[in-house]
PDB file of C-alpha atoms in Angstrom:
ATOM      1  CA  UNK W   1       0.000   0.000   0.000  1.00 62.00           C
ATOM      2  CA  UNK W   2       1.569   3.224  -1.127  1.00 65.00           C
ATOM      3  CA  UNK W   3       1.078   5.862   1.525  1.00 89.00           C
ATOM      4  CA  UNK W   4       1.615   9.549   1.955  1.00 94.00           C
ATOM      5  CA  UNK W   5       1.454  10.822   5.490  1.00 94.00           C
ATOM      6  CA  UNK W   6       1.029  14.327   6.811  1.00 94.00           C
ATOM      7  CA  UNK W   7       0.387  15.790  10.224  1.00 85.00           C
ATOM      8  CA  UNK W   8      -3.264  16.827  10.057  1.00 78.00           C
ATOM      9  CA  UNK W   9      -2.702  19.835  12.310  1.00 82.00           C
ATOM     10  CA  UNK W  10      -4.064  22.337  12.861  1.00 90.00           C
ATOM     11  CA  UNK W  11      -0.765  24.143  12.642  1.00 95.00           C
ATOM     12  CA  UNK W  12      -0.924  27.704  13.944  1.00 96.00           C
ATOM     13  CA  UNK W  13       1.780  30.169  12.929  1.00 96.00           C
ATOM     14  CA  UNK W  14       2.016  33.892  13.701  1.00 97.00           C
ATOM     15  CA  UNK W  15       1.810  36.263  10.775  1.00 97.00           C
ATOM     16  CA  UNK W  16       5.248  36.975   9.364  1.00 97.00           C
ATOM     17  CA  UNK W  17       6.802  33.763  10.694  1.00 97.00           C
ATOM     18  CA  UNK W  18       7.896  30.690   8.737  1.00 97.00           C
ATOM     19  CA  UNK W  19       5.376  27.878   8.374  1.00 97.00           C
ATOM     20  CA  UNK W  20       6.885  24.408   7.940  1.00 96.00           C
ATOM     21  CA  UNK W  21       4.773  21.595   6.521  1.00 97.00           C
ATOM     22  CA  UNK W  22       6.024  18.037   6.368  1.00 96.00           C
ATOM     23  CA  UNK W  23       5.177  14.928   4.377  1.00 96.00           C
ATOM     24  CA  UNK W  24       6.583  11.392   4.300  1.00 96.00           C
ATOM     25  CA  UNK W  25       5.953   8.738   1.685  1.00 95.00           C
ATOM     26  CA  UNK W  26       6.384   4.994   1.640  1.00 93.00           C
ATOM     27  CA  UNK W  27       7.222   4.187  -2.005  1.00 89.00           C
ATOM     28  CA  UNK W  28      10.960   4.534  -2.636  1.00 89.00           C
ATOM     29  CA  UNK W  29      10.296   4.565  -6.371  1.00 86.00           C
ATOM     30  CA  UNK W  30       8.426   7.870  -6.164  1.00 89.00           C
ATOM     31  CA  UNK W  31       9.758  10.446  -8.573  1.00 88.00           C
ATOM     32  CA  UNK W  32       7.440  13.459  -8.525  1.00 91.00           C
ATOM     33  CA  UNK W  33       6.210  15.423  -5.546  1.00 94.00           C
ATOM     34  CA  UNK W  34       3.606  18.137  -5.400  1.00 95.00           C
ATOM     35  CA  UNK W  35       2.158  20.561  -2.893  1.00 97.00           C
ATOM     36  CA  UNK W  36      -1.399  21.718  -3.382  1.00 97.00           C
ATOM     37  CA  UNK W  37      -3.160  24.418  -1.414  1.00 97.00           C
ATOM     38  CA  UNK W  38      -6.867  23.960  -0.751  1.00 97.00           C
ATOM     39  CA  UNK W  39      -9.044  26.664   0.745  1.00 96.00           C
ATOM     40  CA  UNK W  40     -12.169  25.525   2.547  1.00 94.00           C
ATOM     41  CA  UNK W  41     -14.852  24.538   0.053  1.00 92.00           C
ATOM     42  CA  UNK W  42     -12.535  25.054  -2.935  1.00 94.00           C
ATOM     43  CA  UNK W  43     -10.521  22.741  -5.161  1.00 95.00           C
ATOM     44  CA  UNK W  44      -6.788  22.019  -4.803  1.00 96.00           C
ATOM     45  CA  UNK W  45      -4.456  24.547  -6.396  1.00 96.00           C
ATOM     46  CA  UNK W  46      -0.895  23.600  -7.334  1.00 95.00           C
ATOM     47  CA  UNK W  47       1.693  25.509  -5.302  1.00 95.00           C
ATOM     48  CA  UNK W  48       4.956  23.711  -5.929  1.00 95.00           C
ATOM     49  CA  UNK W  49       6.383  20.675  -7.675  1.00 94.00           C
ATOM     50  CA  UNK W  50       9.781  19.111  -7.003  1.00 95.00           C
ATOM     51  CA  UNK W  51      11.556  16.186  -8.636  1.00 92.00           C
ATOM     52  CA  UNK W  52      15.175  16.242  -7.432  1.00 93.00           C
ATOM     53  CA  UNK W  53      16.798  16.186  -4.027  1.00 95.00           C
ATOM     54  CA  UNK W  54      17.393  19.586  -2.494  1.00 96.00           C
ATOM     55  CA  UNK W  55      15.510  22.843  -2.344  1.00 96.00           C
ATOM     56  CA  UNK W  56      13.307  24.560  -4.874  1.00 97.00           C
ATOM     57  CA  UNK W  57      12.245  28.138  -4.249  1.00 97.00           C
ATOM     58  CA  UNK W  58       9.341  30.083  -5.742  1.00 95.00           C
ATOM     59  CA  UNK W  59       8.627  33.415  -4.115  1.00 96.00           C
ATOM     60  CA  UNK W  60       7.777  32.874  -0.455  1.00 97.00           C
ATOM     61  CA  UNK W  61       7.540  29.099  -0.948  1.00 98.00           C
ATOM     62  CA  UNK W  62      10.383  26.594  -0.730  1.00 98.00           C
ATOM     63  CA  UNK W  63       9.947  22.888  -1.323  1.00 97.00           C
ATOM     64  CA  UNK W  64      12.560  20.521   0.069  1.00 97.00           C
ATOM     65  CA  UNK W  65      13.039  16.906  -0.998  1.00 97.00           C
ATOM     66  CA  UNK W  66      15.117  14.197   0.617  1.00 97.00           C
ATOM     67  CA  UNK W  67      14.603  10.917  -1.216  1.00 94.00           C
ATOM     68  CA  UNK W  68      16.911   8.963   1.093  1.00 95.00           C
ATOM     69  CA  UNK W  69      14.691   9.872   4.039  1.00 95.00           C
ATOM     70  CA  UNK W  70      11.504   9.724   1.918  1.00 95.00           C
ATOM     71  CA  UNK W  71      10.614  13.155   3.102  1.00 95.00           C
ATOM     72  CA  UNK W  72       9.308  16.273   1.412  1.00 97.00           C
ATOM     73  CA  UNK W  73       8.519  19.588   3.059  1.00 97.00           C
ATOM     74  CA  UNK W  74       7.090  22.991   2.231  1.00 97.00           C
ATOM     75  CA  UNK W  75       8.296  26.169   3.867  1.00 97.00           C
ATOM     76  CA  UNK W  76       6.252  29.351   3.675  1.00 98.00           C
ATOM     77  CA  UNK W  77       8.204  32.469   4.577  1.00 98.00           C
ATOM     78  CA  UNK W  78       6.623  35.700   5.797  1.00 98.00           C
ATOM     79  CA  UNK W  79       3.327  33.890   6.393  1.00 97.00           C
ATOM     80  CA  UNK W  80       0.212  35.862   5.577  1.00 97.00           C
ATOM     81  CA  UNK W  81      -3.394  35.332   6.736  1.00 96.00           C
ATOM     82  CA  UNK W  82      -4.215  34.432   3.125  1.00 97.00           C
ATOM     83  CA  UNK W  83      -1.930  31.395   3.501  1.00 97.00           C
ATOM     84  CA  UNK W  84      -4.460  29.878   5.923  1.00 97.00           C
ATOM     85  CA  UNK W  85      -5.618  26.733   4.127  1.00 97.00           C
ATOM     86  CA  UNK W  86      -5.150  22.985   3.991  1.00 96.00           C
ATOM     87  CA  UNK W  87      -1.958  21.906   2.256  1.00 97.00           C
ATOM     88  CA  UNK W  88      -2.036  18.566   0.448  1.00 97.00           C
ATOM     89  CA  UNK W  89       1.105  16.616  -0.331  1.00 97.00           C
ATOM     90  CA  UNK W  90       0.831  14.418  -3.442  1.00 95.00           C
ATOM     91  CA  UNK W  91       3.270  11.873  -4.811  1.00 93.00           C
ATOM     92  CA  UNK W  92       3.601  10.164  -8.186  1.00 88.00           C
ATOM     93  CA  UNK W  93       5.442   6.876  -7.960  1.00 74.00           C
ATOM     94  CA  UNK W  94       7.021   6.846 -11.362  1.00 67.00           C
ATOM     95  CA  UNK W  95       7.056   8.027 -14.904  1.00 55.00           C
ATOM     96  CA  UNK W  96       4.310   6.440 -16.926  1.00 61.00           C
ATOM     97  CA  UNK W  97       2.053   6.177 -13.913  1.00 64.00           C
ATOM     98  CA  UNK W  98      -0.450   8.938 -14.292  1.00 74.00           C
ATOM     99  CA  UNK W  99      -1.934   8.609 -10.796  1.00 84.00           C
ATOM    100  CA  UNK W 100      -1.155  10.627  -7.680  1.00 89.00           C
ATOM    101  CA  UNK W 101      -1.315   9.472  -4.081  1.00 91.00           C
ATOM    102  CA  UNK W 102      -2.493  12.252  -1.771  1.00 94.00           C
ATOM    103  CA  UNK W 103      -1.924  12.800   1.899  1.00 94.00           C
ATOM    104  CA  UNK W 104      -4.861  13.854   4.029  1.00 92.00           C
ATOM    105  CA  UNK W 105      -3.494  17.383   4.303  1.00 94.00           C
ATOM    106  CA  UNK W 106      -2.265  19.726   7.010  1.00 96.00           C
ATOM    107  CA  UNK W 107      -4.556  22.542   8.079  1.00 96.00           C
ATOM    108  CA  UNK W 108      -2.541  25.732   8.486  1.00 96.00           C
ATOM    109  CA  UNK W 109      -3.817  28.802  10.324  1.00 96.00           C
ATOM    110  CA  UNK W 110      -1.890  32.078  10.220  1.00 97.00           C
ATOM    111  CA  UNK W 111      -2.601  34.159  13.295  1.00 96.00           C
ATOM    112  CA  UNK W 112      -2.642  37.937  12.641  1.00 93.00           C
TER     113      UNK W 112
ATOM    114  CA  UNK A   1      -7.029  31.267 -20.367  1.00 64.00           C
ATOM    115  CA  UNK A   2      -6.697  27.520 -20.651  1.00 63.00           C
ATOM    116  CA  UNK A   3      -8.607  25.901 -17.872  1.00 93.00           C
ATOM    117  CA  UNK A   4     -10.668  23.088 -16.391  1.00 96.00           C
ATOM    118  CA  UNK A   5     -14.371  23.839 -16.031  1.00 96.00           C
ATOM    119  CA  UNK A   6     -16.932  21.934 -14.016  1.00 97.00           C
ATOM    120  CA  UNK A   7     -20.692  22.249 -14.138  1.00 95.00           C
ATOM    121  CA  UNK A   8     -22.723  22.684 -12.136  1.00 95.00           C
ATOM    122  CA  UNK A   9     -20.792  24.090  -9.194  1.00 95.00           C
ATOM    123  CA  UNK A  10     -23.514  22.972  -6.824  1.00 97.00           C
ATOM    124  CA  UNK A  11     -25.889  20.065  -7.394  1.00 97.00           C
ATOM    125  CA  UNK A  12     -28.741  18.970  -5.175  1.00 97.00           C
ATOM    126  CA  UNK A  13     -30.385  15.640  -5.900  1.00 95.00           C
ATOM    127  CA  UNK A  14     -32.750  13.285  -4.191  1.00 96.00           C
ATOM    128  CA  UNK A  15     -31.835   9.916  -2.823  1.00 96.00           C
ATOM    129  CA  UNK A  16     -31.796   7.458  -5.723  1.00 96.00           C
ATOM    130  CA  UNK A  17     -32.265  10.073  -8.464  1.00 97.00           C
ATOM    131  CA  UNK A  18     -29.562   9.843 -11.156  1.00 96.00           C
ATOM    132  CA  UNK A  19     -27.248  12.773 -11.539  1.00 97.00           C
ATOM    133  CA  UNK A  20     -24.604  13.743 -14.083  1.00 97.00           C
ATOM    134  CA  UNK A  21     -21.673  16.030 -13.436  1.00 98.00           C
ATOM    135  CA  UNK A  22     -19.663  17.470 -16.275  1.00 97.00           C
ATOM    136  CA  UNK A  23     -16.090  18.540 -16.810  1.00 98.00           C
ATOM    137  CA  UNK A  24     -14.516  20.261 -19.777  1.00 97.00           C
ATOM    138  CA  UNK A  25     -10.986  21.382 -20.477  1.00 96.00           C
ATOM    139  CA  UNK A  26      -9.295  23.714 -22.904  1.00 94.00           C
ATOM    140  CA  UNK A  27      -5.805  22.450 -22.088  1.00 91.00           C
ATOM    141  CA  UNK A  28      -5.919  19.676 -24.699  1.00 92.00           C
ATOM    142  CA  UNK A  29      -4.689  17.245 -22.068  1.00 93.00           C
ATOM    143  CA  UNK A  30      -4.826  13.513 -22.711  1.00 93.00           C
ATOM    144  CA  UNK A  31      -5.685  12.420 -19.185  1.00 93.00           C
ATOM    145  CA  UNK A  32      -8.834  13.309 -17.245  1.00 95.00           C
ATOM    146  CA  UNK A  33      -9.540  12.246 -13.674  1.00 95.00           C
ATOM    147  CA  UNK A  34     -12.532  12.156 -11.352  1.00 97.00           C
ATOM    148  CA  UNK A  35     -11.990  12.408  -7.619  1.00 97.00           C
ATOM    149  CA  UNK A  36     -14.385  12.311  -4.704  1.00 97.00           C
ATOM    150  CA  UNK A  37     -13.453  14.371  -1.665  1.00 96.00           C
ATOM    151  CA  UNK A  38     -15.277  14.338   1.628  1.00 95.00           C
ATOM    152  CA  UNK A  39     -14.703  16.783   4.446  1.00 91.00           C
ATOM    153  CA  UNK A  40     -11.191  16.658   5.950  1.00 88.00           C
ATOM    154  CA  UNK A  41     -10.200  13.762   3.692  1.00 91.00           C
ATOM    155  CA  UNK A  42      -7.783  13.396   0.825  1.00 92.00           C
ATOM    156  CA  UNK A  43      -9.178  13.378  -2.699  1.00 94.00           C
ATOM    157  CA  UNK A  44     -10.089   9.805  -3.593  1.00 94.00           C
ATOM    158  CA  UNK A  45      -9.535   8.785  -7.203  1.00 94.00           C
ATOM    159  CA  UNK A  46     -12.635   7.170  -8.702  1.00 96.00           C
ATOM    160  CA  UNK A  47     -11.378   6.612 -12.256  1.00 93.00           C
ATOM    161  CA  UNK A  48      -9.471   8.259 -15.035  1.00 93.00           C
ATOM    162  CA  UNK A  49      -9.273   8.274 -18.796  1.00 94.00           C
ATOM    163  CA  UNK A  50      -5.989   8.074 -20.621  1.00 91.00           C
ATOM    164  CA  UNK A  51      -7.220   9.373 -23.946  1.00 91.00           C
ATOM    165  CA  UNK A  52     -10.121   6.970 -24.658  1.00 92.00           C
ATOM    166  CA  UNK A  53      -8.894   4.242 -22.315  1.00 92.00           C
ATOM    167  CA  UNK A  54     -10.987   4.020 -19.158  1.00 94.00           C
ATOM    168  CA  UNK A  55      -9.233   3.074 -15.909  1.00 92.00           C
ATOM    169  CA  UNK A  56     -11.460   2.251 -12.966  1.00 93.00           C
ATOM    170  CA  UNK A  57     -10.157   2.104  -9.403  1.00 92.00           C
ATOM    171  CA  UNK A  58     -10.780  -1.269  -7.774  1.00 92.00           C
ATOM    172  CA  UNK A  59     -12.818   0.187  -4.922  1.00 93.00           C
ATOM    173  CA  UNK A  60     -15.007   2.518  -6.970  1.00 96.00           C
ATOM    174  CA  UNK A  61     -18.636   1.447  -6.539  1.00 95.00           C
ATOM    175  CA  UNK A  62     -20.562   0.331  -9.626  1.00 95.00           C
ATOM    176  CA  UNK A  63     -22.950   3.181  -8.902  1.00 95.00           C
ATOM    177  CA  UNK A  64     -20.355   5.524 -10.405  1.00 97.00           C
ATOM    178  CA  UNK A  65     -19.853   5.572 -14.155  1.00 97.00           C
ATOM    179  CA  UNK A  66     -18.005   7.857 -16.523  1.00 97.00           C
ATOM    180  CA  UNK A  67     -18.059   8.870 -20.160  1.00 96.00           C
ATOM    181  CA  UNK A  68     -15.554  10.741 -22.263  1.00 97.00           C
ATOM    182  CA  UNK A  69     -17.132  11.480 -25.635  1.00 96.00           C
ATOM    183  CA  UNK A  70     -14.177  13.554 -26.848  1.00 95.00           C
ATOM    184  CA  UNK A  71     -10.869  14.989 -25.657  1.00 93.00           C
ATOM    185  CA  UNK A  72     -12.454  18.056 -24.097  1.00 96.00           C
ATOM    186  CA  UNK A  73     -15.346  16.605 -22.123  1.00 97.00           C
ATOM    187  CA  UNK A  74     -15.759  14.017 -19.391  1.00 97.00           C
ATOM    188  CA  UNK A  75     -18.882  13.140 -17.415  1.00 98.00           C
ATOM    189  CA  UNK A  76     -19.469  11.503 -14.066  1.00 98.00           C
ATOM    190  CA  UNK A  77     -22.764   9.647 -13.740  1.00 98.00           C
ATOM    191  CA  UNK A  78     -24.079   8.576 -10.358  1.00 97.00           C
ATOM    192  CA  UNK A  79     -26.857   6.132 -11.104  1.00 97.00           C
ATOM    193  CA  UNK A  80     -28.543   5.980  -7.700  1.00 96.00           C
ATOM    194  CA  UNK A  81     -27.054   8.490  -5.290  1.00 97.00           C
ATOM    195  CA  UNK A  82     -27.055   7.589  -1.638  1.00 96.00           C
ATOM    196  CA  UNK A  83     -26.561   9.859   1.344  1.00 96.00           C
ATOM    197  CA  UNK A  84     -22.969   8.669   1.538  1.00 96.00           C
ATOM    198  CA  UNK A  85     -22.274  10.046  -1.941  1.00 97.00           C
ATOM    199  CA  UNK A  86     -22.627  13.633  -0.781  1.00 97.00           C
ATOM    200  CA  UNK A  87     -19.198  15.118  -1.376  1.00 97.00           C
ATOM    201  CA  UNK A  88     -17.128  17.453  -3.506  1.00 97.00           C
ATOM    202  CA  UNK A  89     -16.420  15.929  -6.909  1.00 98.00           C
ATOM    203  CA  UNK A  90     -13.228  17.117  -8.493  1.00 97.00           C
ATOM    204  CA  UNK A  91     -12.192  16.832 -12.104  1.00 97.00           C
ATOM    205  CA  UNK A  92      -8.501  17.089 -12.945  1.00 96.00           C
ATOM    206  CA  UNK A  93      -6.443  16.852 -16.105  1.00 95.00           C
ATOM    207  CA  UNK A  94      -2.836  16.161 -16.952  1.00 92.00           C
ATOM    208  CA  UNK A  95      -0.955  16.387 -20.224  1.00 90.00           C
ATOM    209  CA  UNK A  96       0.029  12.756 -20.717  1.00 82.00           C
ATOM    210  CA  UNK A  97       1.053  11.152 -17.420  1.00 69.00           C
ATOM    211  CA  UNK A  98       4.245   9.872 -18.984  1.00 69.00           C
ATOM    212  CA  UNK A  99       6.857  12.457 -18.035  1.00 73.00           C
ATOM    213  CA  UNK A 100       7.713  12.726 -14.367  1.00 71.00           C
ATOM    214  CA  UNK A 101       7.094  16.454 -14.594  1.00 75.00           C
ATOM    215  CA  UNK A 102       3.508  15.887 -15.645  1.00 82.00           C
ATOM    216  CA  UNK A 103       1.158  17.771 -13.348  1.00 88.00           C
ATOM    217  CA  UNK A 104      -2.521  17.471 -12.503  1.00 92.00           C
ATOM    218  CA  UNK A 105      -4.661  20.589 -12.655  1.00 93.00           C
ATOM    219  CA  UNK A 106      -8.003  20.691 -10.907  1.00 95.00           C
ATOM    220  CA  UNK A 107     -11.294  22.233 -11.852  1.00 96.00           C
ATOM    221  CA  UNK A 108     -13.302  24.181  -9.260  1.00 96.00           C
ATOM    222  CA  UNK A 109     -15.306  21.131  -8.202  1.00 97.00           C
ATOM    223  CA  UNK A 110     -18.995  20.287  -7.910  1.00 97.00           C
ATOM    224  CA  UNK A 111     -20.514  20.126  -4.460  1.00 97.00           C
ATOM    225  CA  UNK A 112     -23.137  17.359  -4.439  1.00 97.00           C
ATOM    226  CA  UNK A 113     -25.877  17.304  -1.836  1.00 97.00           C
ATOM    227  CA  UNK A 114     -28.171  14.281  -1.545  1.00 97.00           C
ATOM    228  CA  UNK A 115     -31.498  14.793   0.178  1.00 95.00           C
TER     229      UNK A 115
END
């Protein structure tokens, strides 16, 4: 059973601080990793994708991947109230497999 | 803008009354997916089409069917909705599912209520 695990939260972070969201996965063959943001009652929106070990930065967001530890994280710098949402980690276990495995998400609340 | 569109955004049906949800895309993507998402849960894949090839998940109830008449459109049919089928139904697309950089893009979802 391929699994993606996330701390469900809620995670509360003061405005302006760094929010750190974590995700572990069980399939060592996984090659593609995605973070989606989902506001309450809305659909998932792609925030970041990462495919290689290390860090990938996009604005206030940084994705980090460590395949040896089977761990992927999302850092949000200078957190804003508009970042309050559920963040879903999704993993694709290999090229040619068009399906994603989703975690249950971490609910993030930014406190003004 | 290229996008994934779902209609209706909100659907209310009666117990046992068939309902059809629609999804269209202007991205010209080969793969289209249907997910069911209940409150505080991960999206659950029901089935997907790779071009015209239908791929059903093993645990998707027979009550759920899908049609893809052309590249742009895909439909989700719920033949006899039960109270447990009330959920958000999400349509997503991806270019081809072959490259590891392939990404799924979601439509806005249809919120289904069963009375």
